[in-house]
């Protein structure tokens, strides 16, 4: 059987999701033989050539050339999968969408005049059709291997849609929101990490993005009743999934 040709691409991102792929170790070794990794700049220097059965894209669209690059990648790909919050939601760099690019450039770079970027950072799905979206900062490698193996078997990947709270319940982790009054985003956040933060007694900050039909306003009302200010509530949501949280809030209020 001909192995599916895979390309792994990077746009604006920190490389963390690609490093997660390299860190898959045993899991990666057991599936790697099923695929022909034809393009992966993080791991090899093979040039970009030909078409791909599966393309994994890390990073958001933050520059003009990336707008053209993602169309080029889409044309070359039978199945396109976004990996991580940057590609799926615009990433932390989308904070500039609600502020000034020039302001951020001044704080982040020593020579801001050398930076040629768009005034917004947007997810891949704003530009081209995306077949599957893998959330997280970084992604869940379990979700990635499930998706890749499903494509080989020609079946739909099983991606769980419930909230982080369900993982806490399954693992018997005491609820930080109820027992300690900590502002935890678990009730509105998509599962995928196995409730890592609550298991370490830290509230979830929503890195897997909004769960479908999560009641964001109701949770924010609860936070306000706990004494958290409106500004603090906005800051809780304005992280790596800021673009999607704001979009979902607008949709839910209309
Ligand atoms: S989603 Fe997070 S880990 Fe992945 S590339 Fe973006 S910032 Fe890095
Ligand atoms: S700690 Fe957070 S994620 Fe866990 S059950 Fe409580 S609210 Fe949900
Ligand atoms: S608990 Fe929340 S913030 Fe922590 S890794 Fe999971 S989804 Fe991300």
PDB file of C-alpha atoms in Angstrom, residues 87-183:
ATOM      1  CA  UNK A  87      -3.439  27.813  13.668  1.00  0.00           C
ATOM      2  CA  UNK A  88      -6.925  27.065  14.964  1.00  0.00           C
ATOM      3  CA  UNK A  89      -7.675  30.316  16.762  1.00  0.00           C
ATOM      4  CA  UNK A  90      -5.067  32.944  15.841  1.00  0.00           C
ATOM      5  CA  UNK A  91      -2.960  32.389  18.966  1.00  0.00           C
ATOM      6  CA  UNK A  92      -1.721  34.808  21.592  1.00  0.00           C
ATOM      7  CA  UNK A  93      -0.516  37.052  18.759  1.00  0.00           C
ATOM      8  CA  UNK A  94      -4.203  37.783  17.985  1.00  0.00           C
ATOM      9  CA  UNK A  95      -4.238  40.066  21.039  1.00  0.00           C
ATOM     10  CA  UNK A  96      -3.138  42.780  18.620  1.00  0.00           C
ATOM     11  CA  UNK A  97      -6.491  42.406  16.826  1.00  0.00           C
ATOM     12  CA  UNK A  98      -8.052  44.389  19.692  1.00  0.00           C
ATOM     13  CA  UNK A  99      -5.151  46.769  20.200  1.00  0.00           C
ATOM     14  CA  UNK A 100      -2.364  48.344  18.157  1.00  0.00           C
ATOM     15  CA  UNK A 101       0.249  46.344  16.275  1.00  0.00           C
ATOM     16  CA  UNK A 102       2.706  49.231  16.548  1.00  0.00           C
ATOM     17  CA  UNK A 103       2.248  49.279  20.341  1.00  0.00           C
ATOM     18  CA  UNK A 104       3.027  45.550  20.653  1.00  0.00           C
ATOM     19  CA  UNK A 105       5.971  45.777  18.244  1.00  0.00           C
ATOM     20  CA  UNK A 106       7.580  48.433  20.452  1.00  0.00           C
ATOM     21  CA  UNK A 107       7.340  46.217  23.545  1.00  0.00           C
ATOM     22  CA  UNK A 108       8.351  42.926  21.920  1.00  0.00           C
ATOM     23  CA  UNK A 109      11.112  43.751  19.414  1.00  0.00           C
ATOM     24  CA  UNK A 110      14.369  45.638  19.730  1.00  0.00           C
ATOM     25  CA  UNK A 111      14.037  46.954  16.150  1.00  0.00           C
ATOM     26  CA  UNK A 112      10.260  47.249  15.597  1.00  0.00           C
ATOM     27  CA  UNK A 113      10.773  48.996  12.242  1.00  0.00           C
ATOM     28  CA  UNK A 114      12.176  45.707  10.843  1.00  0.00           C
ATOM     29  CA  UNK A 115       8.899  43.860  11.472  1.00  0.00           C
ATOM     30  CA  UNK A 116       6.571  43.658   8.493  1.00  0.00           C
ATOM     31  CA  UNK A 117       3.346  42.129   9.779  1.00  0.00           C
ATOM     32  CA  UNK A 118      -0.402  42.381   9.268  1.00  0.00           C
ATOM     33  CA  UNK A 119      -2.376  44.355  11.840  1.00  0.00           C
ATOM     34  CA  UNK A 120      -4.280  41.144  12.676  1.00  0.00           C
ATOM     35  CA  UNK A 121      -3.480  37.510  13.394  1.00  0.00           C
ATOM     36  CA  UNK A 122      -6.160  35.129  12.162  1.00  0.00           C
ATOM     37  CA  UNK A 123      -6.818  31.377  12.191  1.00  0.00           C
ATOM     38  CA  UNK A 124      -6.276  29.279   9.071  1.00  0.00           C
ATOM     39  CA  UNK A 125     -10.022  28.652   8.732  1.00  0.00           C
ATOM     40  CA  UNK A 126     -10.522  32.385   8.024  1.00  0.00           C
ATOM     41  CA  UNK A 127      -8.513  31.911   4.816  1.00  0.00           C
ATOM     42  CA  UNK A 128      -9.016  28.365   3.470  1.00  0.00           C
ATOM     43  CA  UNK A 129     -11.160  25.300   4.107  1.00  0.00           C
ATOM     44  CA  UNK A 130      -9.875  23.234   7.047  1.00  0.00           C
ATOM     45  CA  UNK A 131     -10.752  19.529   7.307  1.00  0.00           C
ATOM     46  CA  UNK A 132      -9.890  19.002  10.983  1.00  0.00           C
ATOM     47  CA  UNK A 133      -8.948  21.384  13.790  1.00  0.00           C
ATOM     48  CA  UNK A 134      -6.795  20.206  16.690  1.00  0.00           C
ATOM     49  CA  UNK A 135      -6.938  22.578  19.653  1.00  0.00           C
ATOM     50  CA  UNK A 136      -4.544  23.132  22.524  1.00  0.00           C
ATOM     51  CA  UNK A 137      -1.389  25.051  23.334  1.00  0.00           C
ATOM     52  CA  UNK A 138       0.284  22.757  22.587  1.00  0.00           C
ATOM     53  CA  UNK A 139      -1.915  20.109  20.911  1.00  0.00           C
ATOM     54  CA  UNK A 140      -2.831  16.794  22.462  1.00  0.00           C
ATOM     55  CA  UNK A 141      -0.606  14.217  20.780  1.00  0.00           C
ATOM     56  CA  UNK A 142      -3.288  11.620  21.491  1.00  0.00           C
ATOM     57  CA  UNK A 143      -5.765  13.628  19.352  1.00  0.00           C
ATOM     58  CA  UNK A 144      -3.130  13.918  16.622  1.00  0.00           C
ATOM     59  CA  UNK A 145      -2.363  10.195  16.451  1.00  0.00           C
ATOM     60  CA  UNK A 146      -6.096   9.375  16.613  1.00  0.00           C
ATOM     61  CA  UNK A 147      -6.707  11.724  13.651  1.00  0.00           C
ATOM     62  CA  UNK A 148      -3.790  10.391  11.587  1.00  0.00           C
ATOM     63  CA  UNK A 149      -4.627   6.731  12.213  1.00  0.00           C
ATOM     64  CA  UNK A 150      -8.321   7.406  11.421  1.00  0.00           C
ATOM     65  CA  UNK A 151      -7.342   8.889   8.067  1.00  0.00           C
ATOM     66  CA  UNK A 152      -5.387   5.716   7.253  1.00  0.00           C
ATOM     67  CA  UNK A 153      -8.353   3.552   8.282  1.00  0.00           C
ATOM     68  CA  UNK A 154     -10.771   5.805   6.380  1.00  0.00           C
ATOM     69  CA  UNK A 155     -12.948   6.446   9.430  1.00  0.00           C
ATOM     70  CA  UNK A 156     -13.972   9.621  11.282  1.00  0.00           C
ATOM     71  CA  UNK A 157     -11.560  10.503  14.133  1.00  0.00           C
ATOM     72  CA  UNK A 158     -13.045  10.311  17.621  1.00  0.00           C
ATOM     73  CA  UNK A 159     -12.373  13.773  19.056  1.00  0.00           C
ATOM     74  CA  UNK A 160     -14.063  14.260  22.426  1.00  0.00           C
ATOM     75  CA  UNK A 161     -16.279  17.349  22.722  1.00  0.00           C
ATOM     76  CA  UNK A 162     -16.979  17.593  26.460  1.00  0.00           C
ATOM     77  CA  UNK A 163     -15.498  20.075  28.949  1.00  0.00           C
ATOM     78  CA  UNK A 164     -12.381  19.881  31.151  1.00  0.00           C
ATOM     79  CA  UNK A 165     -14.744  19.548  34.156  1.00  0.00           C
ATOM     80  CA  UNK A 166     -15.689  16.052  32.992  1.00  0.00           C
ATOM     81  CA  UNK A 167     -12.029  15.026  33.228  1.00  0.00           C
ATOM     82  CA  UNK A 168     -11.872  16.390  36.788  1.00  0.00           C
ATOM     83  CA  UNK A 169     -14.960  14.334  37.706  1.00  0.00           C
ATOM     84  CA  UNK A 170     -13.540  11.183  36.092  1.00  0.00           C
ATOM     85  CA  UNK A 171     -10.230  11.615  37.919  1.00  0.00           C
ATOM     86  CA  UNK A 172     -11.764  12.648  41.264  1.00  0.00           C
ATOM     87  CA  UNK A 173      -9.996  16.032  41.242  1.00  0.00           C
ATOM     88  CA  UNK A 174     -11.589  18.436  43.769  1.00  0.00           C
ATOM     89  CA  UNK A 175     -13.203  21.422  42.026  1.00  0.00           C
ATOM     90  CA  UNK A 176     -11.147  24.609  42.497  1.00  0.00           C
ATOM     91  CA  UNK A 177     -14.095  26.795  41.497  1.00  0.00           C
ATOM     92  CA  UNK A 178     -16.453  25.324  44.080  1.00  0.00           C
ATOM     93  CA  UNK A 179     -14.038  24.499  46.913  1.00  0.00           C
ATOM     94  CA  UNK A 180     -11.620  27.444  46.639  1.00  0.00           C
ATOM     95  CA  UNK A 181     -13.535  30.062  44.633  1.00  0.00           C
ATOM     96  CA  UNK A 182     -10.829  30.164  41.968  1.00  0.00           C
ATOM     97  CA  UNK A 183     -11.781  31.472  38.504  1.00  0.00           C
TER      98      UNK A 183
END
